[in-house]
JSON list of C-alpha atoms in Angstrom, two decimals:
[
{"chain": "C", "resi": 1, "resn": "GLY", "atom": "CA", "xyz": [-28.94, -9.52, -18.96]},
{"chain": "C", "resi": 2, "resn": "LYS", "atom": "CA", "xyz": [-26.31, -7.11, -20.13]},
{"chain": "C", "resi": 3, "resn": "SER", "atom": "CA", "xyz": [-27.56, -5.51, -23.31]},
{"chain": "C", "resi": 4, "resn": "PRO", "atom": "CA", "xyz": [-25.06, -3.54, -25.40]},
{"chain": "C", "resi": 5, "resn": "THR", "atom": "CA", "xyz": [-25.97, -0.72, -27.74]},
{"chain": "C", "resi": 6, "resn": "ILE", "atom": "CA", "xyz": [-23.82, -0.30, -30.84]},
{"chain": "C", "resi": 7, "resn": "ILE", "atom": "CA", "xyz": [-23.79, 3.00, -32.73]},
{"chain": "C", "resi": 8, "resn": "SER", "atom": "CA", "xyz": [-22.70, 2.80, -36.36]},
{"chain": "C", "resi": 9, "resn": "ASP", "atom": "CA", "xyz": [-20.21, 5.21, -37.93]},
{"chain": "C", "resi": 10, "resn": "ASP", "atom": "CA", "xyz": [-22.83, 7.09, -39.92]},
{"chain": "C", "resi": 11, "resn": "TYR", "atom": "CA", "xyz": [-25.67, 7.34, -37.37]},
{"chain": "C", "resi": 12, "resn": "PRO", "atom": "CA", "xyz": [-26.24, 10.78, -35.75]},
{"chain": "C", "resi": 13, "resn": "LEU", "atom": "CA", "xyz": [-25.07, 10.70, -32.13]},
{"chain": "C", "resi": 14, "resn": "ASP", "atom": "CA", "xyz": [-27.80, 13.07, -30.93]},
{"chain": "C", "resi": 15, "resn": "VAL", "atom": "CA", "xyz": [-30.51, 10.79, -32.32]},
{"chain": "C", "resi": 16, "resn": "ALA", "atom": "CA", "xyz": [-28.80, 7.72, -30.88]},
{"chain": "C", "resi": 17, "resn": "ALA", "atom": "CA", "xyz": [-28.52, 9.33, -27.43]},
{"chain": "C", "resi": 18, "resn": "GLY", "atom": "CA", "xyz": [-32.22, 10.14, -27.37]},
{"chain": "C", "resi": 19, "resn": "ARG", "atom": "CA", "xyz": [-33.25, 6.66, -28.42]},
{"chain": "C", "resi": 20, "resn": "ILE", "atom": "CA", "xyz": [-30.88, 4.99, -25.98]},
{"chain": "C", "resi": 21, "resn": "ALA", "atom": "CA", "xyz": [-32.29, 7.13, -23.16]},
{"chain": "C", "resi": 22, "resn": "GLN", "atom": "CA", "xyz": [-35.84, 6.16, -24.15]},
{"chain": "C", "resi": 23, "resn": "GLY", "atom": "CA", "xyz": [-34.89, 2.49, -24.16]},
{"chain": "C", "resi": 24, "resn": "LYS", "atom": "CA", "xyz": [-33.23, 2.72, -20.75]},
{"chain": "C", "resi": 25, "resn": "LEU", "atom": "CA", "xyz": [-36.12, 4.62, -19.16]},
{"chain": "C", "resi": 26, "resn": "LEU", "atom": "CA", "xyz": [-38.77, 2.24, -20.51]},
{"chain": "C", "resi": 27, "resn": "ASN", "atom": "CA", "xyz": [-40.24, 0.35, -17.55]},
{"chain": "C", "resi": 28, "resn": "GLY", "atom": "CA", "xyz": [-37.82, 2.11, -15.20]},
{"chain": "C", "resi": 29, "resn": "GLY", "atom": "CA", "xyz": [-34.85, 0.36, -16.80]},
{"chain": "C", "resi": 30, "resn": "GLN", "atom": "CA", "xyz": [-36.18, -3.00, -15.61]},
{"chain": "C", "resi": 31, "resn": "ALA", "atom": "CA", "xyz": [-36.89, -4.42, -19.08]},
{"chain": "C", "resi": 32, "resn": "CYS", "atom": "CA", "xyz": [-34.57, -7.28, -20.03]},
{"chain": "C", "resi": 33, "resn": "ILE", "atom": "CA", "xyz": [-33.68, -5.46, -23.25]},
{"chain": "C", "resi": 34, "resn": "ALA", "atom": "CA", "xyz": [-32.85, -2.11, -21.62]},
{"chain": "C", "resi": 35, "resn": "PRO", "atom": "CA", "xyz": [-29.39, -0.96, -22.79]},
{"chain": "C", "resi": 36, "resn": "ASP", "atom": "CA", "xyz": [-26.62, -1.26, -20.20]},
{"chain": "C", "resi": 37, "resn": "TYR", "atom": "CA", "xyz": [-23.65, 0.11, -22.11]},
{"chain": "C", "resi": 38, "resn": "VAL", "atom": "CA", "xyz": [-22.83, 1.76, -25.43]},
{"chain": "C", "resi": 39, "resn": "PHE", "atom": "CA", "xyz": [-20.18, 1.07, -28.05]},
{"chain": "C", "resi": 40, "resn": "VAL", "atom": "CA", "xyz": [-19.22, 4.19, -30.01]},
{"chain": "C", "resi": 41, "resn": "PRO", "atom": "CA", "xyz": [-16.79, 4.08, -32.94]},
{"chain": "C", "resi": 42, "resn": "THR", "atom": "CA", "xyz": [-13.29, 5.35, -32.16]},
{"chain": "C", "resi": 43, "resn": "GLY", "atom": "CA", "xyz": [-12.94, 9.05, -32.91]},
{"chain": "C", "resi": 44, "resn": "ARG", "atom": "CA", "xyz": [-16.64, 9.95, -32.57]},
{"chain": "C", "resi": 45, "resn": "ARG", "atom": "CA", "xyz": [-17.64, 12.50, -29.94]}
]
């Protein structure tokens, strides 16, 4: 499926990036829950 990742306003982006990468790389990205795209709040960089 297409699994979104949503980052909240107050969550550190560096931590989120690391965890998203871990989730995507798990099982070579072939897991059905591997993130496919990320929603980041407007104004966050």
